[in-house]
Amino acid sequence: MAPKPDSAEGIVLNFVNEQNRPLNSQVVADFLQKFNLKKTAIQKALDSLAESGKITFKEYGKQKIYLARQDQFQIPNTEELNQMKDENAKLQDMVDEQKKANSQLEGEIKSLQSNLTLDEIQSNDAKLRNQVKEMENRLTKLREGVTLVSPEERNAVEKTFSDTIGHWRKRKRMFKDVWDTITENSPKNPNEMKEELGLEYDEDIGVSLQTYINLVPHGKKRPRA
């Protein structure tokens, strides 16, 4: 019997099936915080779903890794894949044509928008004059050494940034622990598994956690804005 969609088991089962990738209880708990489910309830739901055969799991030492049942997903054959590729190519051509049409329409709209009425010109002129005046006032304050950002606002921004970096570091460490456990006990090459699962490291997209960590202040007084 399938669990109710709004029950803990139903929520966890739906999440595991949607992700369709190796998961541990901590990762599931982190993603399902919005449902106000405690980690113990999530662990209980995972174990219950595994025991009833609704999901699969493997044990790597003390670590349990859960995965959606693969027999529930329909895998297309070669003919169906080729047909899907052909349909995808046709759709891509239609998208490209639509993009060209949109670009032409945007060009026409910009051309029409550039032809302003006298009232619009006068209104824009007034707005620009006000903006120039505000910027001149701001520049004057900066030259006089006035701090435009209060210490409270700066501290709040720095705290938010530090917390975000902390969460990033935590998630990165959690993934590494799970990934190392999986790859150490798998006969497959880690790079092949990474491609099959569609995983991307920070470095793969040109992002470095250390670069952002270096921006976090370490008890030093930062210069005024």
PDB file of C-alpha atoms in Angstrom:
ATOM      1  CA  MET A   1       0.000   0.000   0.000  1.00  0.00           C
ATOM      2  CA  ALA A   2       1.402   3.370  -1.039  1.00  0.00           C
ATOM      3  CA  PRO A   3       1.996   5.899   1.778  1.00  0.00           C
ATOM      4  CA  LYS A   4      -0.172   9.017   1.932  1.00  0.00           C
ATOM      5  CA  PRO A   5       1.413  11.903  -0.056  1.00  0.00           C
ATOM      6  CA  ASP A   6       1.289  14.265   2.942  1.00  0.00           C
ATOM      7  CA  SER A   7       2.745  11.743   5.422  1.00  0.00           C
ATOM      8  CA  ALA A   8       6.437  11.613   6.305  1.00  0.00           C
ATOM      9  CA  GLU A   9       6.891   8.439   4.227  1.00  0.00           C
ATOM     10  CA  GLY A  10       4.967   9.953   1.321  1.00  0.00           C
ATOM     11  CA  ILE A  11       7.063  13.136   1.342  1.00  0.00           C
ATOM     12  CA  VAL A  12      10.337  11.207   1.615  1.00  0.00           C
ATOM     13  CA  LEU A  13       9.349   8.693  -1.091  1.00  0.00           C
ATOM     14  CA  ASN A  14       8.362  11.479  -3.476  1.00  0.00           C
ATOM     15  CA  PHE A  15      11.673  13.285  -2.844  1.00  0.00           C
ATOM     16  CA  VAL A  16      13.808  10.158  -3.341  1.00  0.00           C
ATOM     17  CA  ASN A  17      11.996   9.326  -6.610  1.00  0.00           C
ATOM     18  CA  GLU A  18      12.310  12.893  -7.885  1.00  0.00           C
ATOM     19  CA  GLN A  19      16.045  13.057  -7.115  1.00  0.00           C
ATOM     20  CA  ASN A  20      16.786   9.542  -8.454  1.00  0.00           C
ATOM     21  CA  ARG A  21      20.360   9.651  -7.151  1.00  0.00           C
ATOM     22  CA  PRO A  22      22.236   8.226  -4.147  1.00  0.00           C
ATOM     23  CA  LEU A  23      21.146   9.956  -0.926  1.00  0.00           C
ATOM     24  CA  ASN A  24      21.885   9.625   2.773  1.00  0.00           C
ATOM     25  CA  SER A  25      19.531  10.603   5.596  1.00  0.00           C
ATOM     26  CA  GLN A  26      21.339  13.887   6.303  1.00  0.00           C
ATOM     27  CA  VAL A  27      20.977  15.102   2.710  1.00  0.00           C
ATOM     28  CA  VAL A  28      17.278  14.169   2.701  1.00  0.00           C
ATOM     29  CA  ALA A  29      16.764  15.941   6.044  1.00  0.00           C
ATOM     30  CA  ASP A  30      18.470  19.098   4.777  1.00  0.00           C
ATOM     31  CA  PHE A  31      16.312  19.255   1.651  1.00  0.00           C
ATOM     32  CA  LEU A  32      13.066  18.549   3.518  1.00  0.00           C
ATOM     33  CA  GLN A  33      13.483  21.143   6.276  1.00  0.00           C
ATOM     34  CA  LYS A  34      10.575  23.121   4.782  1.00  0.00           C
ATOM     35  CA  PHE A  35       8.217  20.276   5.771  1.00  0.00           C
ATOM     36  CA  ASN A  36       9.257  20.585   9.450  1.00  0.00           C
ATOM     37  CA  LEU A  37      10.337  16.943   9.538  1.00  0.00           C
ATOM     38  CA  LYS A  38      12.961  15.977  12.115  1.00  0.00           C
ATOM     39  CA  LYS A  39      15.916  13.848  11.085  1.00  0.00           C
ATOM     40  CA  THR A  40      14.719  10.970  13.269  1.00  0.00           C
ATOM     41  CA  ALA A  41      11.352  10.927  11.465  1.00  0.00           C
ATOM     42  CA  ILE A  42      13.087  11.033   8.092  1.00  0.00           C
ATOM     43  CA  GLN A  43      15.445   8.186   9.076  1.00  0.00           C
ATOM     44  CA  LYS A  44      12.468   6.138  10.236  1.00  0.00           C
ATOM     45  CA  ALA A  45      10.625   6.842   6.963  1.00  0.00           C
ATOM     46  CA  LEU A  46      13.678   5.852   4.891  1.00  0.00           C
ATOM     47  CA  ASP A  47      14.132   2.584   6.788  1.00  0.00           C
ATOM     48  CA  SER A  48      10.422   1.780   6.504  1.00  0.00           C
ATOM     49  CA  LEU A  49      10.388   2.481   2.757  1.00  0.00           C
ATOM     50  CA  ALA A  50      13.509   0.342   2.304  1.00  0.00           C
ATOM     51  CA  GLU A  51      12.061  -2.546   4.308  1.00  0.00           C
ATOM     52  CA  SER A  52       8.825  -2.464   2.307  1.00  0.00           C
ATOM     53  CA  GLY A  53      10.793  -2.438  -0.972  1.00  0.00           C
ATOM     54  CA  LYS A  54       9.553   0.959  -2.127  1.00  0.00           C
ATOM     55  CA  ILE A  55      13.156   2.196  -2.312  1.00  0.00           C
ATOM     56  CA  THR A  56      16.508   0.424  -2.336  1.00  0.00           C
ATOM     57  CA  PHE A  57      19.529   0.948  -0.093  1.00  0.00           C
ATOM     58  CA  LYS A  58      23.094  -0.175   0.380  1.00  0.00           C
ATOM     59  CA  GLU A  59      25.239  -0.130   3.472  1.00  0.00           C
ATOM     60  CA  TYR A  60      28.802   1.136   3.395  1.00  0.00           C
ATOM     61  CA  GLY A  61      30.082   0.523   6.898  1.00  0.00           C
ATOM     62  CA  LYS A  62      27.812   2.538   9.198  1.00  0.00           C
ATOM     63  CA  GLN A  63      26.577   4.652   6.295  1.00  0.00           C
ATOM     64  CA  LYS A  64      23.315   3.856   4.497  1.00  0.00           C
ATOM     65  CA  ILE A  65      22.795   5.130   0.961  1.00  0.00           C
ATOM     66  CA  TYR A  66      19.241   5.187  -0.421  1.00  0.00           C
ATOM     67  CA  LEU A  67      18.116   5.206  -4.041  1.00  0.00           C
ATOM     68  CA  ALA A  68      14.830   5.131  -5.927  1.00  0.00           C
ATOM     69  CA  ARG A  69      13.816   1.773  -7.411  1.00  0.00           C
ATOM     70  CA  GLN A  70      14.969   1.786 -11.004  1.00  0.00           C
ATOM     71  CA  ASP A  71      12.376  -0.709 -12.224  1.00  0.00           C
ATOM     72  CA  GLN A  72       9.682   1.961 -11.888  1.00  0.00           C
ATOM     73  CA  PHE A  73      11.252   4.124 -14.573  1.00  0.00           C
ATOM     74  CA  GLN A  74      10.556   3.359 -18.197  1.00  0.00           C
ATOM     75  CA  ILE A  75      13.803   3.081 -20.169  1.00  0.00           C
ATOM     76  CA  PRO A  76      13.329   3.778 -23.908  1.00  0.00           C
ATOM     77  CA  ASN A  77      14.835   1.402 -26.459  1.00  0.00           C
ATOM     78  CA  THR A  78      17.163   2.444 -29.294  1.00  0.00           C
ATOM     79  CA  GLU A  79      14.322   3.148 -31.730  1.00  0.00           C
ATOM     80  CA  GLU A  80      12.490   5.291 -29.180  1.00  0.00           C
ATOM     81  CA  LEU A  81      15.700   7.149 -28.335  1.00  0.00           C
ATOM     82  CA  ASN A  82      16.331   7.930 -32.012  1.00  0.00           C
ATOM     83  CA  GLN A  83      12.753   9.122 -32.387  1.00  0.00           C
ATOM     84  CA  MET A  84      13.127  11.342 -29.329  1.00  0.00           C
ATOM     85  CA  LYS A  85      16.376  12.774 -30.748  1.00  0.00           C
ATOM     86  CA  ASP A  86      14.636  13.597 -34.047  1.00  0.00           C
ATOM     87  CA  GLU A  87      11.752  15.269 -32.231  1.00  0.00           C
ATOM     88  CA  ASN A  88      14.193  17.172 -30.055  1.00  0.00           C
ATOM     89  CA  ALA A  89      16.071  18.416 -33.142  1.00  0.00           C
ATOM     90  CA  LYS A  90      12.811  19.619 -34.707  1.00  0.00           C
ATOM     91  CA  LEU A  91      11.806  21.381 -31.506  1.00  0.00           C
ATOM     92  CA  GLN A  92      15.238  23.000 -31.317  1.00  0.00           C
ATOM     93  CA  ASP A  93      14.808  24.320 -34.849  1.00  0.00           C
ATOM     94  CA  MET A  94      11.416  25.751 -33.871  1.00  0.00           C
ATOM     95  CA  VAL A  95      12.990  27.380 -30.792  1.00  0.00           C
ATOM     96  CA  ASP A  96      15.740  28.938 -32.924  1.00  0.00           C
ATOM     97  CA  GLU A  97      13.175  30.319 -35.367  1.00  0.00           C
ATOM     98  CA  GLN A  98      11.122  31.714 -32.488  1.00  0.00           C
ATOM     99  CA  LYS A  99      14.225  33.351 -31.020  1.00  0.00           C
ATOM    100  CA  LYS A 100      14.915  35.067 -34.348  1.00  0.00           C
ATOM    101  CA  ALA A 101      11.326  36.275 -34.523  1.00  0.00           C
ATOM    102  CA  ASN A 102      11.538  37.551 -30.943  1.00  0.00           C
ATOM    103  CA  SER A 103      14.789  39.375 -31.712  1.00  0.00           C
ATOM    104  CA  GLN A 104      13.160  41.098 -34.674  1.00  0.00           C
ATOM    105  CA  LEU A 105      10.169  42.126 -32.554  1.00  0.00           C
ATOM    106  CA  GLU A 106      12.446  43.415 -29.798  1.00  0.00           C
ATOM    107  CA  GLY A 107      14.335  45.490 -32.365  1.00  0.00           C
ATOM    108  CA  GLU A 108      11.084  46.985 -33.633  1.00  0.00           C
ATOM    109  CA  ILE A 109       9.936  47.714 -30.065  1.00  0.00           C
ATOM    110  CA  LYS A 110      13.224  49.440 -29.216  1.00  0.00           C
ATOM    111  CA  SER A 111      12.960  51.470 -32.385  1.00  0.00           C
ATOM    112  CA  LEU A 112       9.450  52.584 -31.472  1.00  0.00           C
ATOM    113  CA  GLN A 113      10.451  53.307 -27.885  1.00  0.00           C
ATOM    114  CA  SER A 114      13.313  55.513 -29.061  1.00  0.00           C
ATOM    115  CA  ASN A 115      10.807  57.892 -30.652  1.00  0.00           C
ATOM    116  CA  LEU A 116       9.778  59.804 -27.521  1.00  0.00           C
ATOM    117  CA  THR A 117       7.139  62.506 -27.350  1.00  0.00           C
ATOM    118  CA  LEU A 118       7.988  66.000 -26.081  1.00  0.00           C
ATOM    119  CA  ASP A 119       6.273  65.261 -22.733  1.00  0.00           C
ATOM    120  CA  GLU A 120       8.281  62.039 -22.342  1.00  0.00           C
ATOM    121  CA  ILE A 121      11.529  63.854 -23.155  1.00  0.00           C
ATOM    122  CA  GLN A 122      10.779  66.544 -20.566  1.00  0.00           C
ATOM    123  CA  SER A 123       9.826  63.909 -17.972  1.00  0.00           C
ATOM    124  CA  ASN A 124      13.032  61.934 -18.611  1.00  0.00           C
ATOM    125  CA  ASP A 125      15.066  65.120 -18.437  1.00  0.00           C
ATOM    126  CA  ALA A 126      13.610  65.925 -15.005  1.00  0.00           C
ATOM    127  CA  LYS A 127      14.316  62.385 -13.744  1.00  0.00           C
ATOM    128  CA  LEU A 128      17.903  62.480 -14.998  1.00  0.00           C
ATOM    129  CA  ARG A 129      18.492  65.885 -13.383  1.00  0.00           C
ATOM    130  CA  ASN A 130      17.244  64.509 -10.053  1.00  0.00           C
ATOM    131  CA  GLN A 131      19.494  61.462 -10.392  1.00  0.00           C
ATOM    132  CA  VAL A 132      22.499  63.690 -11.127  1.00  0.00           C
ATOM    133  CA  LYS A 133      21.678  65.828  -8.090  1.00  0.00           C
ATOM    134  CA  GLU A 134      21.408  62.755  -5.836  1.00  0.00           C
ATOM    135  CA  MET A 135      24.695  61.380  -7.132  1.00  0.00           C
ATOM    136  CA  GLU A 136      26.425  64.756  -6.602  1.00  0.00           C
ATOM    137  CA  ASN A 137      25.144  64.835  -3.015  1.00  0.00           C
ATOM    138  CA  ARG A 138      26.389  61.309  -2.450  1.00  0.00           C
ATOM    139  CA  LEU A 139      29.786  62.178  -3.935  1.00  0.00           C
ATOM    140  CA  THR A 140      30.032  65.236  -1.681  1.00  0.00           C
ATOM    141  CA  LYS A 141      29.342  63.108   1.400  1.00  0.00           C
ATOM    142  CA  LEU A 142      31.961  60.557   0.317  1.00  0.00           C
ATOM    143  CA  ARG A 143      34.542  63.321  -0.152  1.00  0.00           C
ATOM    144  CA  GLU A 144      33.750  64.619   3.325  1.00  0.00           C
ATOM    145  CA  GLY A 145      34.402  61.157   4.776  1.00  0.00           C
ATOM    146  CA  VAL A 146      30.802  60.435   5.759  1.00  0.00           C
ATOM    147  CA  THR A 147      30.071  56.723   6.172  1.00  0.00           C
ATOM    148  CA  LEU A 148      27.008  55.908   4.056  1.00  0.00           C
ATOM    149  CA  VAL A 149      26.709  52.380   5.418  1.00  0.00           C
ATOM    150  CA  SER A 150      26.100  52.039   9.160  1.00  0.00           C
ATOM    151  CA  PRO A 151      28.165  49.556  11.221  1.00  0.00           C
ATOM    152  CA  GLU A 152      24.980  47.613  11.958  1.00  0.00           C
ATOM    153  CA  GLU A 153      24.151  47.234   8.269  1.00  0.00           C
ATOM    154  CA  ARG A 154      27.723  46.238   7.463  1.00  0.00           C
ATOM    155  CA  ASN A 155      27.795  43.670  10.291  1.00  0.00           C
ATOM    156  CA  ALA A 156      24.460  42.231   9.153  1.00  0.00           C
ATOM    157  CA  VAL A 157      25.742  41.832   5.594  1.00  0.00           C
ATOM    158  CA  GLU A 158      29.008  40.285   6.793  1.00  0.00           C
ATOM    159  CA  LYS A 159      27.127  37.843   9.041  1.00  0.00           C
ATOM    160  CA  THR A 160      24.818  36.781   6.215  1.00  0.00           C
ATOM    161  CA  PHE A 161      27.821  36.289   3.938  1.00  0.00           C
ATOM    162  CA  SER A 162      29.745  34.297   6.590  1.00  0.00           C
ATOM    163  CA  ASP A 163      26.697  32.110   7.332  1.00  0.00           C
ATOM    164  CA  THR A 164      26.222  31.410   3.630  1.00  0.00           C
ATOM    165  CA  ILE A 165      29.875  30.434   3.215  1.00  0.00           C
ATOM    166  CA  GLY A 166      29.548  28.192   6.278  1.00  0.00           C
ATOM    167  CA  HIS A 167      26.557  26.379   4.776  1.00  0.00           C
ATOM    168  CA  TRP A 168      28.420  26.006   1.483  1.00  0.00           C
ATOM    169  CA  ARG A 169      31.459  24.525   3.257  1.00  0.00           C
ATOM    170  CA  LYS A 170      29.216  22.163   5.260  1.00  0.00           C
ATOM    171  CA  ARG A 171      27.357  20.912   2.168  1.00  0.00           C
ATOM    172  CA  LYS A 172      30.652  20.439   0.306  1.00  0.00           C
ATOM    173  CA  ARG A 173      32.093  18.393   3.187  1.00  0.00           C
ATOM    174  CA  MET A 174      28.913  16.301   3.488  1.00  0.00           C
ATOM    175  CA  PHE A 175      28.954  15.514  -0.231  1.00  0.00           C
ATOM    176  CA  LYS A 176      32.653  14.592  -0.130  1.00  0.00           C
ATOM    177  CA  ASP A 177      32.086  12.180   2.783  1.00  0.00           C
ATOM    178  CA  VAL A 178      29.203  10.456   0.979  1.00  0.00           C
ATOM    179  CA  TRP A 179      30.979  10.420  -2.384  1.00  0.00           C
ATOM    180  CA  ASP A 180      34.223   9.036  -0.929  1.00  0.00           C
ATOM    181  CA  THR A 181      32.261   6.265   0.798  1.00  0.00           C
ATOM    182  CA  ILE A 182      30.451   5.336  -2.426  1.00  0.00           C
ATOM    183  CA  THR A 183      33.490   5.415  -4.721  1.00  0.00           C
ATOM    184  CA  GLU A 184      35.750   3.508  -2.313  1.00  0.00           C
ATOM    185  CA  ASN A 185      33.369   0.551  -2.346  1.00  0.00           C
ATOM    186  CA  SER A 186      32.392   0.697  -6.024  1.00  0.00           C
ATOM    187  CA  PRO A 187      34.182  -1.134  -8.836  1.00  0.00           C
ATOM    188  CA  LYS A 188      33.368   1.739 -11.195  1.00  0.00           C
ATOM    189  CA  ASN A 189      35.760   4.566 -11.969  1.00  0.00           C
ATOM    190  CA  PRO A 190      34.756   7.691  -9.938  1.00  0.00           C
ATOM    191  CA  ASN A 191      34.817   9.887 -13.059  1.00  0.00           C
ATOM    192  CA  GLU A 192      32.497   7.485 -14.906  1.00  0.00           C
ATOM    193  CA  MET A 193      30.081   7.443 -11.953  1.00  0.00           C
ATOM    194  CA  LYS A 194      30.223  11.236 -11.825  1.00  0.00           C
ATOM    195  CA  GLU A 195      29.239  11.492 -15.500  1.00  0.00           C
ATOM    196  CA  GLU A 196      26.462   8.896 -15.185  1.00  0.00           C
ATOM    197  CA  LEU A 197      24.919  10.741 -12.229  1.00  0.00           C
ATOM    198  CA  GLY A 198      25.307  14.152 -13.873  1.00  0.00           C
ATOM    199  CA  LEU A 199      27.398  15.552 -11.008  1.00  0.00           C
ATOM    200  CA  GLU A 200      29.381  18.782 -11.272  1.00  0.00           C
ATOM    201  CA  TYR A 201      32.030  19.994  -8.844  1.00  0.00           C
ATOM    202  CA  ASP A 202      32.461  23.681  -8.049  1.00  0.00           C
ATOM    203  CA  GLU A 203      35.646  23.636 -10.100  1.00  0.00           C
ATOM    204  CA  ASP A 204      33.783  22.282 -13.139  1.00  0.00           C
ATOM    205  CA  ILE A 205      31.868  25.562 -13.422  1.00  0.00           C
ATOM    206  CA  GLY A 206      34.758  27.816 -12.494  1.00  0.00           C
ATOM    207  CA  VAL A 207      33.776  28.445  -8.860  1.00  0.00           C
ATOM    208  CA  SER A 208      36.182  28.270  -5.914  1.00  0.00           C
ATOM    209  CA  LEU A 209      34.935  28.127  -2.321  1.00  0.00           C
ATOM    210  CA  GLN A 210      38.341  29.272  -1.075  1.00  0.00           C
ATOM    211  CA  THR A 211      38.031  32.497  -3.079  1.00  0.00           C
ATOM    212  CA  TYR A 212      34.885  33.397  -1.162  1.00  0.00           C
ATOM    213  CA  ILE A 213      36.307  32.209   2.179  1.00  0.00           C
ATOM    214  CA  ASN A 214      39.152  34.688   1.709  1.00  0.00           C
ATOM    215  CA  LEU A 215      36.573  37.488   1.530  1.00  0.00           C
ATOM    216  CA  VAL A 216      35.239  36.715   5.019  1.00  0.00           C
ATOM    217  CA  PRO A 217      36.691  39.179   7.579  1.00  0.00           C
ATOM    218  CA  HIS A 218      38.697  37.525  10.359  1.00  0.00           C
ATOM    219  CA  GLY A 219      38.451  39.965  13.258  1.00  0.00           C
ATOM    220  CA  LYS A 220      40.120  42.765  11.323  1.00  0.00           C
ATOM    221  CA  LYS A 221      38.596  46.176  10.970  1.00  0.00           C
ATOM    222  CA  ARG A 222      37.464  46.571   7.398  1.00  0.00           C
ATOM    223  CA  PRO A 223      37.967  49.869   5.557  1.00  0.00           C
ATOM    224  CA  ARG A 224      35.054  52.226   5.271  1.00  0.00           C
ATOM    225  CA  ALA A 225      32.962  52.138   2.138  1.00  0.00           C
TER     226      ALA A 225
END
